[in-house]
Short mmCIF file of C-alpha atoms and ligand atoms in Angstrom, two decimals:
data_model
loop_
_atom_site.label_atom_id
_atom_site.label_comp_id
_atom_site.label_asym_id
_atom_site.label_seq_id
_atom_site.Cartn_x
_atom_site.Cartn_y
_atom_site.Cartn_z
CA MET O 512 -26.99 16.69 -8.21
CA THR O 513 -29.86 16.94 -6.07
CA ALA O 514 -29.45 14.74 -3.26
CA GLN O 515 -31.83 11.88 -2.35
CA PRO O 516 -33.62 11.05 0.99
CA SER O 517 -31.94 8.09 2.26
CA PRO O 518 -34.53 5.46 3.11
CA TRP O 519 -36.06 5.28 6.54
CA PRO O 520 -35.39 2.91 8.65
CA PRO O 521 -31.73 2.10 6.36
CA THR O 522 -32.34 -2.27 5.74
CA SER O 523 -28.59 -1.68 3.90
CA SER O 524 -25.01 0.24 4.37
CA ALA O 525 -26.13 1.24 0.81
CA ASP O 526 -29.10 3.02 2.23
CA PHE O 527 -26.13 5.58 3.37
CA PRO O 528 -25.32 8.17 0.51
CA ARG O 529 -21.58 8.01 1.33
CA ILE O 530 -21.33 4.09 1.39
CA GLY O 531 -23.91 3.41 -1.53
CA SER O 532 -21.83 5.25 -3.56
CA LEU O 533 -19.23 3.50 -3.41
CA PRO O 534 -18.06 1.53 -6.24
CA ALA O 535 -18.21 -2.59 -5.60
CA TYR O 536 -15.97 -4.07 -3.50
CA VAL O 537 -14.21 -6.33 -6.07
CA PHE O 538 -12.38 -8.76 -3.40
CA ALA O 539 -15.38 -9.67 -1.58
CA ALA O 540 -17.06 -12.88 -3.51
CA ILE O 541 -13.48 -14.05 -3.48
CA ASN O 542 -12.91 -13.49 -0.03
CA ALA O 543 -16.46 -15.30 0.59
CA GLU O 544 -15.96 -17.96 -1.96
CA LYS O 545 -12.84 -18.84 0.14
CA LEU O 546 -13.83 -18.50 3.51
CA GLU O 547 -17.38 -21.31 2.57
CA ARG O 548 -13.52 -23.95 0.86
CA ILE O 549 -12.25 -23.45 4.27
CA ALA O 550 -15.22 -24.22 6.60
CA ALA O 551 -16.02 -27.15 4.12
CA GLY O 552 -12.55 -28.46 5.15
CA HIS O 553 -10.01 -27.88 1.98
CA ASP O 554 -7.08 -26.79 2.17
CA VAL O 555 -6.35 -23.27 0.17
CA ILE O 556 -2.75 -21.63 -0.32
CA ASP O 557 -4.13 -18.23 0.48
CA LEU O 558 -1.87 -15.78 -1.52
CA GLY O 559 -4.95 -13.03 -1.57
CA MET O 560 -3.96 -10.09 0.65
CA GLY O 561 0.22 -8.89 1.28
CA ASN O 562 -0.28 -9.88 4.62
CA PRO O 563 2.42 -10.68 6.17
CA ASP O 564 3.27 -13.71 7.45
CA LEU O 565 6.80 -13.99 9.23
CA GLY O 566 6.22 -12.49 12.65
CA THR O 567 7.81 -9.60 13.82
CA PRO O 568 11.73 -9.89 14.68
CA GLY O 569 11.86 -10.66 18.47
CA HIS O 570 14.02 -7.64 19.57
CA ILE O 571 10.62 -5.85 18.64
CA VAL O 572 8.40 -7.68 20.75
CA ASP O 573 10.61 -8.07 23.54
CA GLU O 574 10.78 -4.04 23.45
CA LEU O 575 6.77 -4.12 23.49
CA VAL O 576 6.52 -6.09 26.49
CA GLU O 577 8.33 -4.79 28.62
CA HIS O 578 6.89 -1.41 28.69
CA ALA O 579 3.65 -2.78 27.98
CA ARG O 580 4.00 -3.98 31.99
CA LYS O 581 4.05 -0.56 32.61
CA PRO O 582 0.56 1.31 34.36
CA LYS O 583 1.93 4.68 33.16
CA HIS O 584 2.17 3.57 28.94
CA HIS O 585 -1.38 2.55 29.90
CA ARG O 586 -3.01 5.84 29.65
CA TYR O 587 -3.96 7.66 26.07
CA SER O 588 -0.91 8.34 24.21
CA ALA O 589 -0.47 11.61 21.60
CA SER O 590 -2.71 11.16 18.58
CA ARG O 591 0.62 12.57 16.42
CA GLY O 592 2.96 10.10 18.01
CA ILE O 593 5.53 10.00 21.34
CA TYR O 594 8.35 12.44 20.18
CA GLY O 595 11.05 9.05 20.23
CA LEU O 596 9.09 7.76 17.50
CA ARG O 597 8.72 10.84 15.37
CA ASP O 598 12.75 11.49 15.98
CA GLY O 599 13.20 7.83 15.63
CA MET O 600 11.76 8.57 11.72
CA ALA O 601 13.88 11.81 11.68
CA GLU O 602 16.81 9.97 12.36
CA HIS O 603 16.14 7.10 9.93
CA TYR O 604 15.59 9.68 7.52
CA ALA O 605 18.71 11.29 7.37
CA ARG O 606 20.81 7.65 8.37
CA ARG O 607 19.00 6.50 5.15
CA TYR O 608 18.37 8.73 2.76
CA GLY O 609 20.68 12.34 3.91
CA VAL O 610 17.53 14.13 4.36
CA THR O 611 16.68 16.09 7.27
CA VAL O 612 13.16 16.57 8.66
CA ASP O 613 12.26 17.81 11.41
CA PRO O 614 10.50 15.68 13.99
CA GLU O 615 8.32 18.66 15.90
CA THR O 616 6.54 20.02 12.45
CA GLU O 617 7.79 17.55 9.09
CA VAL O 618 6.60 13.96 10.63
CA VAL O 619 3.11 13.11 11.96
CA VAL O 620 2.93 8.90 13.37
CA THR O 621 0.07 7.38 11.62
CA ILE O 622 -1.70 4.22 13.13
CA GLY O 623 -0.46 2.88 9.10
CA ALA O 624 0.08 4.69 5.78
CA LYS O 625 -3.46 3.62 4.71
CA GLU O 626 -5.38 5.64 8.16
CA GLY O 627 -2.90 8.19 7.39
CA ILE O 628 -3.27 8.72 3.60
CA ALA O 629 -7.06 8.60 4.12
CA HIS O 630 -7.06 11.00 6.99
CA LEU O 631 -4.88 12.85 4.64
CA MET O 632 -7.03 13.22 1.53
CA LEU O 633 -9.83 14.36 3.98
CA ALA O 634 -7.77 16.83 5.70
CA LEU O 635 -6.55 18.23 2.04
CA LEU O 636 -9.58 17.73 0.02
CA GLY O 637 -12.37 19.99 -1.57
CA ASP O 638 -15.80 18.42 -2.63
CA GLY O 639 -15.35 18.27 -5.85
CA ASP O 640 -11.45 18.69 -6.05
CA THR O 641 -9.72 16.43 -8.27
CA VAL O 642 -6.63 14.36 -8.03
CA ILE O 643 -4.70 11.84 -10.08
CA VAL O 644 -4.59 8.34 -8.85
CA PRO O 645 -2.09 6.52 -11.40
CA SER O 646 -3.67 2.85 -11.95
CA PRO O 647 -3.75 0.04 -11.29
CA ALA O 648 -3.47 1.32 -7.22
CA TYR O 649 -3.54 -0.15 -3.96
CA PRO O 650 -7.52 0.61 -2.89
CA ILE O 651 -7.00 3.29 -0.54
CA HIS O 652 -5.33 5.51 -2.89
CA ARG O 653 -8.97 6.21 -4.75
CA TYR O 654 -11.10 5.25 -1.88
CA SER O 655 -9.63 7.90 0.13
CA VAL O 656 -10.22 10.59 -2.28
CA LEU O 657 -13.77 9.57 -2.67
CA PHE O 658 -14.78 9.49 0.63
CA ALA O 659 -13.08 12.76 1.19
CA GLY O 660 -15.57 14.02 -1.59
CA GLY O 661 -12.81 14.61 -4.28
CA ARG O 662 -12.55 13.06 -8.28
CA VAL O 663 -10.39 10.86 -9.65
CA HIS O 664 -8.16 10.98 -12.22
CA GLY O 665 -7.15 7.59 -13.80
CA LEU O 666 -4.15 7.35 -15.34
CA PRO O 667 -2.60 4.47 -16.72
CA LEU O 668 0.64 3.05 -15.25
CA VAL O 669 2.72 1.57 -18.25
CA ALA O 670 5.89 -0.17 -17.44
CA GLY O 671 9.15 0.43 -19.32
CA ALA O 672 12.48 -1.43 -19.09
CA ASP O 673 13.93 -3.82 -16.67
CA GLY O 674 11.26 -3.68 -13.62
CA PHE O 675 10.86 -0.10 -14.08
CA VAL O 676 7.84 2.47 -14.74
CA ASP O 677 7.45 4.58 -18.47
CA GLY O 678 8.16 7.43 -15.46
CA ASP O 679 8.19 9.74 -19.31
CA ALA O 680 4.96 8.29 -20.10
CA LEU O 681 3.01 8.65 -16.62
CA LEU O 682 4.40 12.62 -16.31
CA ALA O 683 3.33 12.79 -20.00
CA GLY O 684 -0.06 11.96 -18.98
CA VAL O 685 0.03 13.75 -15.75
CA GLU O 686 0.76 17.35 -17.82
CA GLU O 687 -1.97 16.50 -19.95
CA ALA O 688 -4.52 16.30 -17.00
CA CYS O 689 -3.80 19.67 -15.63
CA ARG O 690 -4.04 20.64 -19.28
CA THR O 691 -7.27 19.39 -20.08
CA VAL O 692 -9.05 18.53 -16.65
CA THR O 693 -11.52 21.13 -15.59
CA PRO O 694 -11.46 22.46 -12.74
CA ALA O 695 -7.65 21.75 -12.79
CA PRO O 696 -6.04 18.83 -10.25
CA ARG O 697 -5.32 20.34 -7.07
CA LEU O 698 -2.78 16.55 -6.33
CA LEU O 699 -0.61 13.15 -7.67
CA VAL O 700 -0.82 10.54 -5.61
CA LEU O 701 1.97 8.46 -6.43
CA SER O 702 3.70 5.00 -5.38
CA PHE O 703 7.05 3.23 -5.90
CA PRO O 704 7.55 0.24 -5.08
CA ASN O 705 4.16 0.02 -6.32
CA ASN O 706 1.44 -2.44 -5.23
CA PRO O 707 0.31 -4.46 -7.35
CA THR O 708 2.21 -3.78 -10.71
CA THR O 709 5.44 -4.17 -8.72
CA LEU O 710 7.19 -1.55 -10.74
CA GLN O 711 10.36 0.71 -8.99
CA ALA O 712 10.29 4.22 -9.63
CA PRO O 713 13.27 4.91 -12.69
CA PRO O 714 16.47 7.01 -11.39
CA GLY O 715 15.77 10.85 -11.93
CA PHE O 716 11.56 10.08 -11.76
CA PHE O 717 11.15 12.27 -8.84
CA GLU O 718 13.27 14.82 -9.58
CA ASN O 719 11.23 15.21 -12.71
CA ALA O 720 7.72 14.31 -10.55
CA VAL O 721 8.30 17.16 -8.13
CA GLU O 722 9.19 19.59 -11.29
CA VAL O 723 6.21 18.42 -12.91
CA CYS O 724 4.22 19.01 -9.78
CA ARG O 725 5.69 23.01 -9.81
CA ARG O 726 5.11 23.35 -13.12
CA ASN O 727 1.43 22.68 -12.55
CA ARG O 728 0.49 23.67 -9.08
CA LEU O 729 0.36 20.30 -7.59
CA LEU O 730 0.84 18.20 -4.70
CA LEU O 731 2.28 15.00 -4.06
CA VAL O 732 1.86 12.37 -1.65
CA HIS O 733 3.75 9.32 -2.04
CA ASP O 734 3.26 6.21 -0.27
CA PHE O 735 6.72 4.15 -0.09
CA ALA O 736 4.80 1.38 1.92
CA TYR O 737 7.91 -1.03 -0.11
CA ALA O 738 10.41 1.48 0.64
CA ASP O 739 13.00 -1.77 1.72
CA PHE O 740 11.80 -3.88 -0.92
CA GLY O 741 13.59 -2.92 -3.88
CA PHE O 742 15.16 -6.53 -4.74
CA GLY O 743 18.12 -4.70 -7.53
CA ALA O 744 18.56 -0.83 -6.88
CA GLU O 745 17.54 0.56 -3.42
CA ALA O 746 14.34 1.97 -4.35
CA PRO O 747 13.86 6.04 -3.79
CA SER O 748 12.09 8.33 -1.36
CA LEU O 749 10.96 11.31 -2.66
CA LEU O 750 11.67 13.66 -0.48
CA ALA O 751 15.60 12.70 -0.99
CA VAL O 752 15.33 15.10 -4.26
CA PRO O 753 16.14 19.01 -3.09
CA GLY O 754 12.49 21.16 -2.60
CA ALA O 755 10.25 17.75 -2.33
CA LYS O 756 9.73 19.27 1.17
CA GLU O 757 7.74 21.95 -0.23
CA ILE O 758 5.24 20.35 -2.12
CA GLY O 759 4.74 17.01 -1.20
CA VAL O 760 5.22 14.15 1.28
CA GLU O 761 5.75 10.44 1.98
CA PHE O 762 4.51 8.01 4.20
CA PHE O 763 6.29 5.13 5.52
CA SER O 764 5.02 1.94 6.96
CA MET O 765 6.46 -0.35 9.86
CA SER O 766 3.70 -3.59 8.57
CA LYS O 767 6.24 -4.62 5.92
CA SER O 768 9.71 -3.61 6.40
CA TYR O 769 9.75 -4.77 10.12
CA CYS O 770 6.50 -7.39 9.80
CA MET O 771 4.29 -4.96 11.64
CA ALA O 772 1.45 -5.35 10.17
CA GLY O 773 -1.02 -6.02 12.50
CA TRP O 774 0.76 -3.42 14.69
CA ARG O 775 -0.72 -0.47 12.83
CA VAL O 776 2.12 2.47 12.73
CA GLY O 777 3.16 4.17 9.56
CA PHE O 778 4.03 7.79 9.36
CA CYS O 779 3.58 11.25 7.06
CA VAL O 780 6.95 12.73 6.57
CA GLY O 781 7.57 15.94 4.48
CA ASN O 782 5.41 19.32 4.20
CA PRO O 783 4.98 20.57 7.06
CA ALA O 784 1.51 22.26 6.27
CA MET O 785 0.30 18.77 4.57
CA VAL O 786 2.25 17.30 7.72
CA GLY O 787 0.49 19.68 9.49
CA ALA O 788 -3.44 19.16 8.74
CA LEU O 789 -2.83 15.58 8.81
CA THR O 790 -1.65 16.24 12.44
CA ARG O 791 -4.84 18.35 13.19
CA ILE O 792 -7.54 16.25 11.76
CA LYS O 793 -6.04 13.35 13.99
CA SER O 794 -6.13 15.38 16.63
CA TYR O 795 -10.18 15.22 16.82
CA LEU O 796 -10.51 11.57 15.76
CA ASP O 797 -7.88 9.99 17.44
CA TYR O 798 -5.73 9.31 20.83
CA GLY O 799 -2.69 7.80 19.44
CA ILE O 800 -1.35 4.65 19.32
CA PHE O 801 -0.91 2.48 22.51
CA GLU O 802 2.81 3.36 23.65
CA PRO O 803 4.39 0.12 24.36
CA ILE O 804 3.81 0.12 20.89
CA GLN O 805 4.95 2.84 20.08
CA ILE O 806 8.14 2.68 21.36
CA ALA O 807 8.88 -0.89 20.55
CA ALA O 808 8.59 0.86 16.54
CA ALA O 809 11.20 3.62 17.64
CA HIS O 810 13.03 0.27 19.00
CA ALA O 811 12.71 -1.02 15.68
CA LEU O 812 13.62 2.21 14.01
CA ARG O 813 16.94 2.76 15.85
CA ALA O 814 18.44 -0.41 16.66
CA GLY O 815 20.18 -3.05 13.89
CA GLN O 816 18.39 -3.07 10.64
CA GLU O 817 19.45 -6.87 8.99
CA CYS O 818 15.88 -8.38 10.03
CA VAL O 819 14.99 -5.92 7.01
CA ALA O 820 17.38 -7.00 4.78
CA GLU O 821 16.70 -10.72 5.95
CA THR O 822 12.73 -10.23 5.38
CA ARG O 823 13.59 -8.56 1.98
CA GLU O 824 15.95 -12.14 0.61
CA VAL O 825 12.36 -14.19 1.89
CA TYR O 826 10.41 -12.11 -0.73
CA ARG O 827 13.13 -12.69 -2.96
CA ARG O 828 13.45 -16.17 -3.03
CA ARG O 829 9.62 -16.12 -2.70
CA ALA O 830 9.20 -14.48 -6.17
CA ASP O 831 11.96 -17.06 -7.38
CA ALA O 832 9.43 -20.28 -6.09
CA LEU O 833 6.70 -19.37 -7.60
CA VAL O 834 7.40 -17.25 -10.50
CA GLY O 835 9.75 -20.48 -11.26
CA GLY O 836 7.10 -23.11 -10.61
CA LEU O 837 4.69 -21.49 -12.61
CA ASN O 838 6.84 -20.89 -15.83
CA ALA O 839 7.91 -24.48 -15.54
CA ALA O 840 3.91 -24.94 -15.35
CA GLY O 841 3.86 -23.24 -18.78
CA TRP O 842 2.51 -19.91 -17.18
CA PRO O 843 5.02 -17.31 -17.74
CA VAL O 844 4.66 -15.17 -15.33
CA PRO O 845 7.48 -12.25 -14.35
CA THR O 846 9.59 -11.85 -12.13
CA PRO O 847 8.89 -9.05 -9.97
CA ALA O 848 11.65 -5.96 -9.24
CA ALA O 849 10.32 -5.35 -6.36
CA THR O 850 7.71 -5.28 -3.79
CA MET O 851 6.67 -8.85 -1.83
CA PHE O 852 3.88 -9.96 -4.49
CA VAL O 853 4.22 -11.19 -8.44
CA TRP O 854 1.53 -9.40 -10.64
CA SER O 855 1.26 -11.05 -14.19
CA PRO O 856 -0.97 -11.66 -17.03
CA ILE O 857 -3.79 -13.88 -16.97
CA PRO O 858 -2.71 -16.88 -19.72
CA ASP O 859 -3.75 -15.79 -23.08
CA ALA O 860 -6.53 -19.38 -23.32
CA PHE O 861 -8.03 -17.66 -19.94
CA ARG O 862 -7.75 -13.46 -20.49
CA GLU O 863 -11.74 -13.62 -21.99
CA MET O 864 -12.89 -14.47 -18.52
CA GLY O 865 -11.74 -11.50 -16.56
CA SER O 866 -9.56 -12.01 -13.54
CA ILE O 867 -12.77 -12.23 -11.31
CA GLU O 868 -13.52 -15.35 -13.29
CA PHE O 869 -9.95 -16.37 -13.45
CA ALA O 870 -9.05 -15.80 -9.89
CA ARG O 871 -12.77 -18.01 -9.20
CA LEU O 872 -11.52 -20.46 -11.15
CA LEU O 873 -8.34 -20.77 -9.60
CA LEU O 874 -9.39 -21.10 -5.99
CA ARG O 875 -11.95 -23.26 -6.86
CA GLU O 876 -9.91 -26.11 -9.40
CA ALA O 877 -6.38 -25.90 -7.62
CA GLY O 878 -7.60 -24.86 -3.73
CA VAL O 879 -5.40 -20.75 -4.30
CA VAL O 880 -6.46 -17.61 -4.15
CA VAL O 881 -4.82 -14.76 -5.66
CA SER O 882 -6.20 -10.97 -5.99
CA PRO O 883 -8.40 -9.61 -9.42
CA GLY O 884 -6.23 -7.34 -10.88
CA LEU O 885 -9.69 -5.43 -11.38
CA GLY O 886 -10.06 -4.82 -7.73
CA PHE O 887 -6.80 -2.31 -8.45
CA GLY O 888 -8.83 -0.61 -11.22
CA PRO O 889 -10.09 -0.77 -14.06
CA GLU O 890 -6.35 -0.73 -15.81
CA GLY O 891 -5.97 -3.78 -13.34
CA GLU O 892 -8.00 -5.87 -15.62
CA GLY O 893 -6.68 -9.00 -17.35
CA HIS O 894 -3.89 -9.84 -14.37
CA VAL O 895 -3.81 -11.05 -10.74
CA ARG O 896 -1.73 -10.12 -8.31
CA PHE O 897 -0.24 -13.20 -5.61
CA ALA O 898 1.14 -11.59 -2.44
CA LEU O 899 4.21 -13.76 -1.25
CA ILE O 900 2.72 -14.82 2.41
CA GLU O 901 3.73 -18.33 2.28
CA PRO O 902 7.05 -20.31 2.82
CA GLU O 903 8.29 -21.48 -0.92
CA SER O 904 7.25 -25.15 -0.60
CA ARG O 905 4.22 -23.74 -0.24
CA LEU O 906 4.54 -21.90 -3.40
CA ALA O 907 5.70 -24.34 -5.68
CA GLN O 908 2.81 -26.52 -4.45
CA ALA O 909 0.06 -23.00 -5.75
CA ALA O 910 2.42 -23.85 -8.99
CA GLU O 911 1.91 -27.07 -9.31
CA ARG O 912 -1.84 -26.99 -8.95
CA ILE O 913 -2.37 -23.85 -10.83
CA GLY O 914 -0.38 -26.04 -13.67
CA ALA O 915 -2.74 -28.75 -13.61
CA VAL O 916 -5.68 -26.64 -13.70
CA LEU O 917 -4.16 -24.62 -16.88
CA GLY O 918 -3.31 -28.08 -18.48
CA ARG O 919 -7.11 -29.38 -18.24
CA ALA O 920 -9.13 -26.13 -18.17
CA ALA O 921 -7.59 -23.74 -20.69
CA PRO O 922 -11.10 -22.69 -22.61
CA GLY O 923 -11.81 -24.28 -25.76
C1 LIG S 1314 0.71 0.92 -1.50
C2 LIG S 1314 0.57 0.17 0.05
N1 LIG S 1314 0.44 1.15 0.81
C3 LIG S 1314 -0.05 1.49 2.51
C4 LIG S 1314 -0.41 0.09 2.55
C5 LIG S 1314 -1.39 -0.22 4.31
O1 LIG S 1314 -0.20 0.39 5.23
P1 LIG S 1314 -0.38 -0.13 6.28
O2 LIG S 1314 -0.38 -1.38 6.91
O3 LIG S 1314 0.88 0.64 6.87
O4 LIG S 1314 -1.65 0.69 6.39
C6 LIG S 1314 -0.51 -1.47 2.35
C7 LIG S 1314 -0.89 -2.39 2.62
O5 LIG S 1314 -1.07 -3.31 1.70
C8 LIG S 1314 0.01 -0.72 0.57
O6 LIG S 1314 -0.12 -2.11 -0.40
#
């Protein structure tokens, strides 16, 4: 394809080729409408973005405040993260999953998992490299590939039994893509517990995934942002599979487990060549996170973990409140097995209108913001996602208001 010359002078961000070639940002229209309604004085219950509301536990904030007062921590930090934090992550893997990782070569601190994933793709991919991304997906899994000049091969994420993904179908799809797509895919992105579908990886899934990747010479990137949010069984780590470190990395995030979303701390852990590539590219791009934040994050990992269990329990109860309310209102949404979301097919009577129009209807008529499934890729169409970031009473109120709208607005 011959590149078109960019218009000069530019009049829109889309005049720049990399920006212009990005798919439309589906959430933008809903966001704009939400802000208009709030500005007009309407009461809006915002369950759109997965932005934790619970506040970071006090012992972590105290550690930040104490170290923020010391001028020696006000300088540029280390872009790959201070040793104490990388070592804290290594200890976390040893304690939690029985996995040994070297904090020097197998752990890099990132400015949240999102930044880490984006820059990892930039570091690993060449122009036109194909990446297999099951869909629906957290948007950066796709966009990071596009930004890096790669191509996305989508695969539908299908539910199996009891809140688990149908792992066999997914891996059969990966094998098929490796046989039929040219040039052969180079990398597979996985993420369980999954945003937005809330699906968990079934027992044995990661063993099989590693085997499939080995057979097909694929690298594996596992986004483990909801590591601590399996409501029944504990979510398995990719790195607990023998040999996983030879082909893959796992991203962990402080955002959800420790309610530290605004602090921007994540990790990439595993294969030393992949971790090394990310470390290297980051060394050109950033100077690391404010040191007191890193010290406090290390403290969070080493201190008692009761706060993590408490947060998980809050989301579980909230899920029950929202699901119970919506079911009572006549919308049979499924109970999530994991994460901080509820993911549901749109009620039959509204299916035709599509997820964007349905989300707009809920905003306009019920004053409730949800994320349209289409925003997570074409396979997300026909669904909406609720983020459980309001107290139970507010979720019950949201369910009531939605119930009233469904009752009076059913088309036809
Ligand atoms: C699957 C997934 N990965 C990563 C992130 C972002 O994590 P972080 O805040 O560490 O960038 C999110 C946030 O919603 C997510 O859902």
